[in-house]
Amino acid sequence: MSVPSKSHLVLIPSYNPGRKVYDTVREARVYWNPVWVVVDGSTDGTAAGLLDLAAQDEGLRVMVRSHNQGKGAAVLFGLEEAARQGFTHALCMDSDGQHPAALIADFMACSRQAPRSMVLGVPVFDVSAPMLRVKGRQVSNWWANLETLWRGIGDSLYGFRVYPVDPLCRVMRGQRWMRRFDFDPEAVVRLCWAGVPPVNLPAPVKYLRAEEGGVSHFNYWRDNCLLTWMHTRLMIGFLLRLPLLLWRKFFPPTR
């Protein structure tokens, strides 16, 4: 895509993704302009390579952070800059080649039709998906839907999604969490609490093997403990907000 959008951008947080990041960014640029990459303290040399790509492509911007602070922190860094530049929506996708760049335009079109909404990718798994990961996300999805009174979150963990920039920035500035692996599920729950409805679209996901360039930073015990603590605090927030959420559910505002 050659004509840059003035409202919607692609935002890719990146931390030690290996060489697959270059394919990811090039493919995203085929389907959208502009594409921004936030390098979150990578130490694998990809920051320099991405800066070289950006020097040859006006539609690509690369921002390098000096040290790693987590996916959510990198996304917030990019969102705040996007807001300063006048962008209203950002499609977030991972840098490791798992997400379908070919669907970027479809997700952006859906966002333009429903600008108050967040457009959530619902993963379509193939045989490469680890069964433990597939089953584990079902637990997180159940909790996320309970915490929002079943507002319709198709998937709480899949990071291929379009956010309205200002509401998400307000949510993240309002509390200290959502800065690491807990970002994706907590974002959809808190945005639902803030009155941002979800729209769900199917999207394939690929789990690449190491020989295919796949890199995973998922740590089963650490990250599941983080998710458990996240849902604990979200349940507390849910109970405190329950009267308001029930009112919104049964007496939705008319527009």
PDB file of N, CA, C and O in Angstrom, residues 14-86:
ATOM      1  N   SER A  14       8.556  -5.308  19.229  1.00  0.00           N
ATOM      2  CA  SER A  14       9.541  -6.327  18.850  1.00  0.00           C
ATOM      3  C   SER A  14      10.606  -6.480  19.922  1.00  0.00           C
ATOM      4  O   SER A  14      11.210  -5.492  20.349  1.00  0.00           O
ATOM      5  N   TYR A  15      10.813  -7.738  20.348  1.00  0.00           N
ATOM      6  CA  TYR A  15      11.884  -8.028  21.296  1.00  0.00           C
ATOM      7  C   TYR A  15      12.573  -9.332  20.901  1.00  0.00           C
ATOM      8  O   TYR A  15      11.966 -10.409  20.934  1.00  0.00           O
ATOM      9  N   ASN A  16      13.814  -9.241  20.487  1.00  0.00           N
ATOM     10  CA  ASN A  16      14.626 -10.400  20.102  1.00  0.00           C
ATOM     11  C   ASN A  16      13.846 -11.415  19.259  1.00  0.00           C
ATOM     12  O   ASN A  16      13.776 -12.605  19.610  1.00  0.00           O
ATOM     13  N   PRO A  17      13.286 -10.975  18.113  1.00  0.00           N
ATOM     14  CA  PRO A  17      12.459 -11.878  17.308  1.00  0.00           C
ATOM     15  C   PRO A  17      13.245 -12.729  16.327  1.00  0.00           C
ATOM     16  O   PRO A  17      12.673 -13.602  15.673  1.00  0.00           O
ATOM     17  N   GLY A  18      14.539 -12.450  16.188  1.00  0.00           N
ATOM     18  CA  GLY A  18      15.312 -13.146  15.167  1.00  0.00           C
ATOM     19  C   GLY A  18      15.036 -12.566  13.780  1.00  0.00           C
ATOM     20  O   GLY A  18      14.305 -11.582  13.608  1.00  0.00           O
ATOM     21  N   ARG A  19      15.592 -13.192  12.771  1.00  0.00           N
ATOM     22  CA  ARG A  19      15.527 -12.643  11.416  1.00  0.00           C
ATOM     23  C   ARG A  19      14.119 -12.665  10.829  1.00  0.00           C
ATOM     24  O   ARG A  19      13.855 -11.984   9.836  1.00  0.00           O
ATOM     25  N   LYS A  20      13.217 -13.402  11.436  1.00  0.00           N
ATOM     26  CA  LYS A  20      11.844 -13.444  10.933  1.00  0.00           C
ATOM     27  C   LYS A  20      11.184 -12.076  10.973  1.00  0.00           C
ATOM     28  O   LYS A  20      10.238 -11.807  10.224  1.00  0.00           O
ATOM     29  N   VAL A  21      11.672 -11.194  11.812  1.00  0.00           N
ATOM     30  CA  VAL A  21      11.074  -9.869  11.921  1.00  0.00           C
ATOM     31  C   VAL A  21      11.149  -9.109  10.601  1.00  0.00           C
ATOM     32  O   VAL A  21      10.242  -8.336  10.259  1.00  0.00           O
ATOM     33  N   TYR A  22      12.200  -9.336   9.821  1.00  0.00           N
ATOM     34  CA  TYR A  22      12.329  -8.607   8.562  1.00  0.00           C
ATOM     35  C   TYR A  22      11.241  -9.024   7.576  1.00  0.00           C
ATOM     36  O   TYR A  22      10.653  -8.179   6.887  1.00  0.00           O
ATOM     37  N   ASP A  23      10.946 -10.318   7.521  1.00  0.00           N
ATOM     38  CA  ASP A  23       9.849 -10.780   6.668  1.00  0.00           C
ATOM     39  C   ASP A  23       8.516 -10.225   7.158  1.00  0.00           C
ATOM     40  O   ASP A  23       7.664  -9.823   6.354  1.00  0.00           O
ATOM     41  N   THR A  24       8.340 -10.216   8.480  1.00  0.00           N
ATOM     42  CA  THR A  24       7.095  -9.703   9.052  1.00  0.00           C
ATOM     43  C   THR A  24       6.868  -8.251   8.664  1.00  0.00           C
ATOM     44  O   THR A  24       5.775  -7.863   8.232  1.00  0.00           O
ATOM     45  N   VAL A  25       7.904  -7.446   8.818  1.00  0.00           N
ATOM     46  CA  VAL A  25       7.776  -6.008   8.539  1.00  0.00           C
ATOM     47  C   VAL A  25       7.584  -5.765   7.042  1.00  0.00           C
ATOM     48  O   VAL A  25       6.740  -4.954   6.637  1.00  0.00           O
ATOM     49  N   ARG A  26       8.341  -6.442   6.220  1.00  0.00           N
ATOM     50  CA  ARG A  26       8.178  -6.260   4.771  1.00  0.00           C
ATOM     51  C   ARG A  26       6.774  -6.646   4.329  1.00  0.00           C
ATOM     52  O   ARG A  26       6.165  -5.953   3.494  1.00  0.00           O
ATOM     53  N   GLU A  27       6.261  -7.751   4.879  1.00  0.00           N
ATOM     54  CA  GLU A  27       4.921  -8.183   4.486  1.00  0.00           C
ATOM     55  C   GLU A  27       3.867  -7.196   4.971  1.00  0.00           C
ATOM     56  O   GLU A  27       2.914  -6.886   4.252  1.00  0.00           O
ATOM     57  N   ALA A  28       4.022  -6.692   6.178  1.00  0.00           N
ATOM     58  CA  ALA A  28       3.079  -5.693   6.677  1.00  0.00           C
ATOM     59  C   ALA A  28       3.082  -4.462   5.794  1.00  0.00           C
ATOM     60  O   ALA A  28       2.017  -3.872   5.512  1.00  0.00           O
ATOM     61  N   ARG A  29       4.249  -4.071   5.317  1.00  0.00           N
ATOM     62  CA  ARG A  29       4.333  -2.893   4.448  1.00  0.00           C
ATOM     63  C   ARG A  29       3.678  -3.129   3.082  1.00  0.00           C
ATOM     64  O   ARG A  29       3.208  -2.190   2.459  1.00  0.00           O
ATOM     65  N   VAL A  30       3.617  -4.354   2.642  1.00  0.00           N
ATOM     66  CA  VAL A  30       2.901  -4.647   1.393  1.00  0.00           C
ATOM     67  C   VAL A  30       1.437  -4.279   1.535  1.00  0.00           C
ATOM     68  O   VAL A  30       0.810  -3.772   0.597  1.00  0.00           O
ATOM     69  N   TYR A  31       0.887  -4.501   2.741  1.00  0.00           N
ATOM     70  CA  TYR A  31      -0.554  -4.356   2.940  1.00  0.00           C
ATOM     71  C   TYR A  31      -0.953  -3.073   3.649  1.00  0.00           C
ATOM     72  O   TYR A  31      -2.151  -2.768   3.709  1.00  0.00           O
ATOM     73  N   TRP A  32       0.015  -2.316   4.173  1.00  0.00           N
ATOM     74  CA  TRP A  32      -0.385  -1.087   4.873  1.00  0.00           C
ATOM     75  C   TRP A  32       0.730  -0.059   4.910  1.00  0.00           C
ATOM     76  O   TRP A  32       1.914  -0.387   4.847  1.00  0.00           O
ATOM     77  N   ASN A  33       0.326   1.195   5.024  1.00  0.00           N
ATOM     78  CA  ASN A  33       1.207   2.340   5.163  1.00  0.00           C
ATOM     79  C   ASN A  33       0.480   3.352   6.048  1.00  0.00           C
ATOM     80  O   ASN A  33      -0.639   3.758   5.701  1.00  0.00           O
ATOM     81  N   PRO A  34       1.053   3.720   7.188  1.00  0.00           N
ATOM     82  CA  PRO A  34       2.396   3.418   7.669  1.00  0.00           C
ATOM     83  C   PRO A  34       2.448   2.197   8.583  1.00  0.00           C
ATOM     84  O   PRO A  34       1.439   1.758   9.126  1.00  0.00           O
ATOM     85  N   VAL A  35       3.669   1.694   8.755  1.00  0.00           N
ATOM     86  CA  VAL A  35       3.975   0.631   9.703  1.00  0.00           C
ATOM     87  C   VAL A  35       5.043   1.157  10.663  1.00  0.00           C
ATOM     88  O   VAL A  35       6.060   1.690  10.214  1.00  0.00           O
ATOM     89  N   TRP A  36       4.768   1.022  11.944  1.00  0.00           N
ATOM     90  CA  TRP A  36       5.733   1.423  12.971  1.00  0.00           C
ATOM     91  C   TRP A  36       6.203   0.192  13.744  1.00  0.00           C
ATOM     92  O   TRP A  36       5.403  -0.698  14.059  1.00  0.00           O
ATOM     93  N   VAL A  37       7.477   0.153  14.055  1.00  0.00           N
ATOM     94  CA  VAL A  37       8.046  -0.908  14.875  1.00  0.00           C
ATOM     95  C   VAL A  37       8.656  -0.270  16.124  1.00  0.00           C
ATOM     96  O   VAL A  37       9.423   0.696  16.025  1.00  0.00           O
ATOM     97  N   VAL A  38       8.289  -0.804  17.288  1.00  0.00           N
ATOM     98  CA  VAL A  38       8.917  -0.382  18.543  1.00  0.00           C
ATOM     99  C   VAL A  38       9.839  -1.509  18.996  1.00  0.00           C
ATOM    100  O   VAL A  38       9.385  -2.587  19.383  1.00  0.00           O
ATOM    101  N   VAL A  39      11.138  -1.274  18.904  1.00  0.00           N
ATOM    102  CA  VAL A  39      12.134  -2.270  19.329  1.00  0.00           C
ATOM    103  C   VAL A  39      12.333  -2.110  20.834  1.00  0.00           C
ATOM    104  O   VAL A  39      12.841  -1.091  21.305  1.00  0.00           O
ATOM    105  N   ASP A  40      11.929  -3.125  21.579  1.00  0.00           N
ATOM    106  CA  ASP A  40      11.878  -3.027  23.035  1.00  0.00           C
ATOM    107  C   ASP A  40      13.156  -3.583  23.668  1.00  0.00           C
ATOM    108  O   ASP A  40      13.156  -4.606  24.348  1.00  0.00           O
ATOM    109  N   GLY A  41      14.262  -2.897  23.410  1.00  0.00           N
ATOM    110  CA  GLY A  41      15.522  -3.292  24.023  1.00  0.00           C
ATOM    111  C   GLY A  41      16.090  -4.592  23.488  1.00  0.00           C
ATOM    112  O   GLY A  41      16.757  -5.328  24.221  1.00  0.00           O
ATOM    113  N   SER A  42      15.876  -4.888  22.221  1.00  0.00           N
ATOM    114  CA  SER A  42      16.405  -6.123  21.629  1.00  0.00           C
ATOM    115  C   SER A  42      17.929  -6.155  21.694  1.00  0.00           C
ATOM    116  O   SER A  42      18.595  -5.133  21.525  1.00  0.00           O
ATOM    117  N   THR A  43      18.455  -7.358  21.892  1.00  0.00           N
ATOM    118  CA  THR A  43      19.908  -7.544  21.937  1.00  0.00           C
ATOM    119  C   THR A  43      20.390  -8.506  20.853  1.00  0.00           C
ATOM    120  O   THR A  43      21.534  -8.957  20.890  1.00  0.00           O
ATOM    121  N   ASP A  44      19.511  -8.823  19.884  1.00  0.00           N
ATOM    122  CA  ASP A  44      19.857  -9.817  18.863  1.00  0.00           C
ATOM    123  C   ASP A  44      20.310  -9.186  17.551  1.00  0.00           C
ATOM    124  O   ASP A  44      20.476  -9.870  16.549  1.00  0.00           O
ATOM    125  N   GLY A  45      20.542  -7.866  17.550  1.00  0.00           N
ATOM    126  CA  GLY A  45      21.028  -7.179  16.357  1.00  0.00           C
ATOM    127  C   GLY A  45      19.949  -6.759  15.383  1.00  0.00           C
ATOM    128  O   GLY A  45      20.256  -6.105  14.377  1.00  0.00           O
ATOM    129  N   THR A  46      18.700  -7.099  15.656  1.00  0.00           N
ATOM    130  CA  THR A  46      17.639  -6.766  14.692  1.00  0.00           C
ATOM    131  C   THR A  46      17.308  -5.277  14.675  1.00  0.00           C
ATOM    132  O   THR A  46      16.769  -4.787  13.681  1.00  0.00           O
ATOM    133  N   ALA A  47      17.620  -4.555  15.734  1.00  0.00           N
ATOM    134  CA  ALA A  47      17.337  -3.116  15.735  1.00  0.00           C
ATOM    135  C   ALA A  47      18.082  -2.423  14.590  1.00  0.00           C
ATOM    136  O   ALA A  47      17.508  -1.603  13.862  1.00  0.00           O
ATOM    137  N   ALA A  48      19.337  -2.752  14.417  1.00  0.00           N
ATOM    138  CA  ALA A  48      20.124  -2.130  13.345  1.00  0.00           C
ATOM    139  C   ALA A  48      19.561  -2.494  11.979  1.00  0.00           C
ATOM    140  O   ALA A  48      19.464  -1.646  11.086  1.00  0.00           O
ATOM    141  N   GLY A  49      19.189  -3.749  11.792  1.00  0.00           N
ATOM    142  CA  GLY A  49      18.620  -4.156  10.516  1.00  0.00           C
ATOM    143  C   GLY A  49      17.309  -3.467  10.218  1.00  0.00           C
ATOM    144  O   GLY A  49      17.043  -3.075   9.071  1.00  0.00           O
ATOM    145  N   LEU A  50      16.475  -3.281  11.237  1.00  0.00           N
ATOM    146  CA  LEU A  50      15.202  -2.591  11.048  1.00  0.00           C
ATOM    147  C   LEU A  50      15.413  -1.111  10.732  1.00  0.00           C
ATOM    148  O   LEU A  50      14.711  -0.537   9.901  1.00  0.00           O
ATOM    149  N   LEU A  51      16.387  -0.505  11.382  1.00  0.00           N
ATOM    150  CA  LEU A  51      16.695   0.895  11.075  1.00  0.00           C
ATOM    151  C   LEU A  51      17.186   1.047   9.633  1.00  0.00           C
ATOM    152  O   LEU A  51      16.863   2.029   8.953  1.00  0.00           O
ATOM    153  N   ASP A  52      17.921   0.069   9.154  1.00  0.00           N
ATOM    154  CA  ASP A  52      18.361   0.090   7.756  1.00  0.00           C
ATOM    155  C   ASP A  52      17.157  -0.006   6.820  1.00  0.00           C
ATOM    156  O   ASP A  52      17.107   0.693   5.792  1.00  0.00           O
ATOM    157  N   LEU A  53      16.205  -0.875   7.141  1.00  0.00           N
ATOM    158  CA  LEU A  53      14.988  -0.972   6.317  1.00  0.00           C
ATOM    159  C   LEU A  53      14.241   0.354   6.304  1.00  0.00           C
ATOM    160  O   LEU A  53      13.767   0.805   5.250  1.00  0.00           O
ATOM    161  N   ALA A  54      14.112   0.978   7.472  1.00  0.00           N
ATOM    162  CA  ALA A  54      13.366   2.234   7.562  1.00  0.00           C
ATOM    163  C   ALA A  54      14.039   3.353   6.784  1.00  0.00           C
ATOM    164  O   ALA A  54      13.364   4.244   6.236  1.00  0.00           O
ATOM    165  N   ALA A  55      15.364   3.319   6.710  1.00  0.00           N
ATOM    166  CA  ALA A  55      16.083   4.356   5.966  1.00  0.00           C
ATOM    167  C   ALA A  55      15.770   4.308   4.480  1.00  0.00           C
ATOM    168  O   ALA A  55      15.949   5.300   3.763  1.00  0.00           O
ATOM    169  N   GLN A  56      15.283   3.157   4.002  1.00  0.00           N
ATOM    170  CA  GLN A  56      14.969   2.991   2.591  1.00  0.00           C
ATOM    171  C   GLN A  56      13.465   3.003   2.306  1.00  0.00           C
ATOM    172  O   GLN A  56      13.050   2.778   1.174  1.00  0.00           O
ATOM    173  N   ASP A  57      12.644   3.247   3.331  1.00  0.00           N
ATOM    174  CA  ASP A  57      11.194   3.119   3.181  1.00  0.00           C
ATOM    175  C   ASP A  57      10.507   4.210   3.993  1.00  0.00           C
ATOM    176  O   ASP A  57      10.498   4.170   5.226  1.00  0.00           O
ATOM    177  N   GLU A  58       9.892   5.173   3.310  1.00  0.00           N
ATOM    178  CA  GLU A  58       9.227   6.269   4.001  1.00  0.00           C
ATOM    179  C   GLU A  58       8.001   5.812   4.779  1.00  0.00           C
ATOM    180  O   GLU A  58       7.538   6.518   5.690  1.00  0.00           O
ATOM    181  N   GLY A  59       7.458   4.643   4.426  1.00  0.00           N
ATOM    182  CA  GLY A  59       6.274   4.143   5.111  1.00  0.00           C
ATOM    183  C   GLY A  59       6.581   3.348   6.365  1.00  0.00           C
ATOM    184  O   GLY A  59       5.656   2.872   7.037  1.00  0.00           O
ATOM    185  N   LEU A  60       7.852   3.205   6.695  1.00  0.00           N
ATOM    186  CA  LEU A  60       8.268   2.428   7.860  1.00  0.00           C
ATOM    187  C   LEU A  60       8.986   3.334   8.850  1.00  0.00           C
ATOM    188  O   LEU A  60       9.909   4.065   8.481  1.00  0.00           O
ATOM    189  N   ARG A  61       8.567   3.264  10.086  1.00  0.00           N
ATOM    190  CA  ARG A  61       9.234   4.002  11.151  1.00  0.00           C
ATOM    191  C   ARG A  61       9.662   3.014  12.227  1.00  0.00           C
ATOM    192  O   ARG A  61       8.878   2.152  12.633  1.00  0.00           O
ATOM    193  N   VAL A  62      10.884   3.129  12.699  1.00  0.00           N
ATOM    194  CA  VAL A  62      11.411   2.244  13.738  1.00  0.00           C
ATOM    195  C   VAL A  62      11.841   3.092  14.927  1.00  0.00           C
ATOM    196  O   VAL A  62      12.620   4.045  14.782  1.00  0.00           O
ATOM    197  N   MET A  63      11.325   2.758  16.093  1.00  0.00           N
ATOM    198  CA  MET A  63      11.683   3.436  17.340  1.00  0.00           C
ATOM    199  C   MET A  63      12.374   2.420  18.244  1.00  0.00           C
ATOM    200  O   MET A  63      11.822   1.341  18.494  1.00  0.00           O
ATOM    201  N   VAL A  64      13.550   2.743  18.741  1.00  0.00           N
ATOM    202  CA  VAL A  64      14.357   1.816  19.517  1.00  0.00           C
ATOM    203  C   VAL A  64      14.416   2.275  20.962  1.00  0.00           C
ATOM    204  O   VAL A  64      14.845   3.397  21.254  1.00  0.00           O
ATOM    205  N   ARG A  65      13.994   1.397  21.863  1.00  0.00           N
ATOM    206  CA  ARG A  65      14.081   1.655  23.300  1.00  0.00           C
ATOM    207  C   ARG A  65      15.366   1.035  23.846  1.00  0.00           C
ATOM    208  O   ARG A  65      15.784  -0.028  23.402  1.00  0.00           O
ATOM    209  N   SER A  66      15.960   1.693  24.817  1.00  0.00           N
ATOM    210  CA  SER A  66      17.291   1.292  25.271  1.00  0.00           C
ATOM    211  C   SER A  66      17.293  -0.028  26.033  1.00  0.00           C
ATOM    212  O   SER A  66      18.282  -0.757  26.006  1.00  0.00           O
ATOM    213  N   HIS A  67      16.200  -0.362  26.715  1.00  0.00           N
ATOM    214  CA  HIS A  67      16.157  -1.626  27.445  1.00  0.00           C
ATOM    215  C   HIS A  67      14.741  -2.187  27.424  1.00  0.00           C
ATOM    216  O   HIS A  67      13.772  -1.459  27.239  1.00  0.00           O
ATOM    217  N   ASN A  68      14.653  -3.476  27.650  1.00  0.00           N
ATOM    218  CA  ASN A  68      13.377  -4.180  27.571  1.00  0.00           C
ATOM    219  C   ASN A  68      12.483  -3.843  28.756  1.00  0.00           C
ATOM    220  O   ASN A  68      12.891  -3.929  29.906  1.00  0.00           O
ATOM    221  N   GLN A  69      11.230  -3.461  28.436  1.00  0.00           N
ATOM    222  CA  GLN A  69      10.260  -3.150  29.485  1.00  0.00           C
ATOM    223  C   GLN A  69       8.974  -3.963  29.344  1.00  0.00           C
ATOM    224  O   GLN A  69       8.086  -3.842  30.177  1.00  0.00           O
ATOM    225  N   GLY A  70       8.840  -4.765  28.285  1.00  0.00           N
ATOM    226  CA  GLY A  70       7.660  -5.590  28.121  1.00  0.00           C
ATOM    227  C   GLY A  70       6.800  -5.168  26.954  1.00  0.00           C
ATOM    228  O   GLY A  70       6.833  -4.011  26.512  1.00  0.00           O
ATOM    229  N   LYS A  71       6.002  -6.123  26.449  1.00  0.00           N
ATOM    230  CA  LYS A  71       5.177  -5.861  25.276  1.00  0.00           C
ATOM    231  C   LYS A  71       4.212  -4.704  25.494  1.00  0.00           C
ATOM    232  O   LYS A  71       4.090  -3.816  24.653  1.00  0.00           O
ATOM    233  N   GLY A  72       3.502  -4.730  26.612  1.00  0.00           N
ATOM    234  CA  GLY A  72       2.540  -3.671  26.854  1.00  0.00           C
ATOM    235  C   GLY A  72       3.183  -2.304  26.934  1.00  0.00           C
ATOM    236  O   GLY A  72       2.645  -1.315  26.423  1.00  0.00           O
ATOM    237  N   ALA A  73       4.345  -2.232  27.572  1.00  0.00           N
ATOM    238  CA  ALA A  73       5.056  -0.950  27.666  1.00  0.00           C
ATOM    239  C   ALA A  73       5.475  -0.466  26.289  1.00  0.00           C
ATOM    240  O   ALA A  73       5.408   0.730  25.983  1.00  0.00           O
ATOM    241  N   ALA A  74       5.910  -1.393  25.424  1.00  0.00           N
ATOM    242  CA  ALA A  74       6.291  -1.011  24.063  1.00  0.00           C
ATOM    243  C   ALA A  74       5.086  -0.530  23.271  1.00  0.00           C
ATOM    244  O   ALA A  74       5.168   0.458  22.516  1.00  0.00           O
ATOM    245  N   VAL A  75       3.954  -1.214  23.427  1.00  0.00           N
ATOM    246  CA  VAL A  75       2.740  -0.780  22.738  1.00  0.00           C
ATOM    247  C   VAL A  75       2.320   0.605  23.207  1.00  0.00           C
ATOM    248  O   VAL A  75       1.984   1.481  22.399  1.00  0.00           O
ATOM    249  N   LEU A  76       2.327   0.838  24.521  1.00  0.00           N
ATOM    250  CA  LEU A  76       1.943   2.152  25.038  1.00  0.00           C
ATOM    251  C   LEU A  76       2.871   3.234  24.514  1.00  0.00           C
ATOM    252  O   LEU A  76       2.409   4.329  24.161  1.00  0.00           O
ATOM    253  N   PHE A  77       4.153   2.948  24.441  1.00  0.00           N
ATOM    254  CA  PHE A  77       5.110   3.912  23.894  1.00  0.00           C
ATOM    255  C   PHE A  77       4.715   4.296  22.473  1.00  0.00           C
ATOM    256  O   PHE A  77       4.692   5.485  22.106  1.00  0.00           O
ATOM    257  N   GLY A  78       4.385   3.291  21.648  1.00  0.00           N
ATOM    258  CA  GLY A  78       3.977   3.568  20.281  1.00  0.00           C
ATOM    259  C   GLY A  78       2.639   4.276  20.197  1.00  0.00           C
ATOM    260  O   GLY A  78       2.453   5.179  19.370  1.00  0.00           O
ATOM    261  N   LEU A  79       1.699   3.895  21.054  1.00  0.00           N
ATOM    262  CA  LEU A  79       0.373   4.516  21.031  1.00  0.00           C
ATOM    263  C   LEU A  79       0.440   5.995  21.395  1.00  0.00           C
ATOM    264  O   LEU A  79      -0.261   6.826  20.793  1.00  0.00           O
ATOM    265  N   GLU A  80       1.255   6.328  22.380  1.00  0.00           N
ATOM    266  CA  GLU A  80       1.345   7.729  22.785  1.00  0.00           C
ATOM    267  C   GLU A  80       1.943   8.582  21.670  1.00  0.00           C
ATOM    268  O   GLU A  80       1.505   9.710  21.436  1.00  0.00           O
ATOM    269  N   GLU A  81       2.917   8.028  20.966  1.00  0.00           N
ATOM    270  CA  GLU A  81       3.470   8.750  19.820  1.00  0.00           C
ATOM    271  C   GLU A  81       2.437   8.842  18.706  1.00  0.00           C
ATOM    272  O   GLU A  81       2.304   9.883  18.044  1.00  0.00           O
ATOM    273  N   ALA A  82       1.671   7.770  18.493  1.00  0.00           N
ATOM    274  CA  ALA A  82       0.626   7.792  17.472  1.00  0.00           C
ATOM    275  C   ALA A  82      -0.412   8.864  17.781  1.00  0.00           C
ATOM    276  O   ALA A  82      -0.870   9.577  16.875  1.00  0.00           O
ATOM    277  N   ALA A  83      -0.796   8.976  19.043  1.00  0.00           N
ATOM    278  CA  ALA A  83      -1.772   9.996  19.428  1.00  0.00           C
ATOM    279  C   ALA A  83      -1.227  11.390  19.158  1.00  0.00           C
ATOM    280  O   ALA A  83      -1.955  12.272  18.669  1.00  0.00           O
ATOM    281  N   ARG A  84       0.051  11.596  19.444  1.00  0.00           N
ATOM    282  CA  ARG A  84       0.651  12.912  19.173  1.00  0.00           C
ATOM    283  C   ARG A  84       0.650  13.226  17.684  1.00  0.00           C
ATOM    284  O   ARG A  84       0.569  14.395  17.285  1.00  0.00           O
ATOM    285  N   GLN A  85       0.734  12.187  16.846  1.00  0.00           N
ATOM    286  CA  GLN A  85       0.751  12.380  15.404  1.00  0.00           C
ATOM    287  C   GLN A  85      -0.657  12.423  14.801  1.00  0.00           C
ATOM    288  O   GLN A  85      -0.797  12.562  13.590  1.00  0.00           O
ATOM    289  N   GLY A  86      -1.686  12.290  15.626  1.00  0.00           N
ATOM    290  CA  GLY A  86      -3.056  12.413  15.149  1.00  0.00           C
ATOM    291  C   GLY A  86      -3.714  11.116  14.708  1.00  0.00           C
ATOM    292  O   GLY A  86      -4.828  11.141  14.182  1.00  0.00           O
TER     293      GLY A  86
END
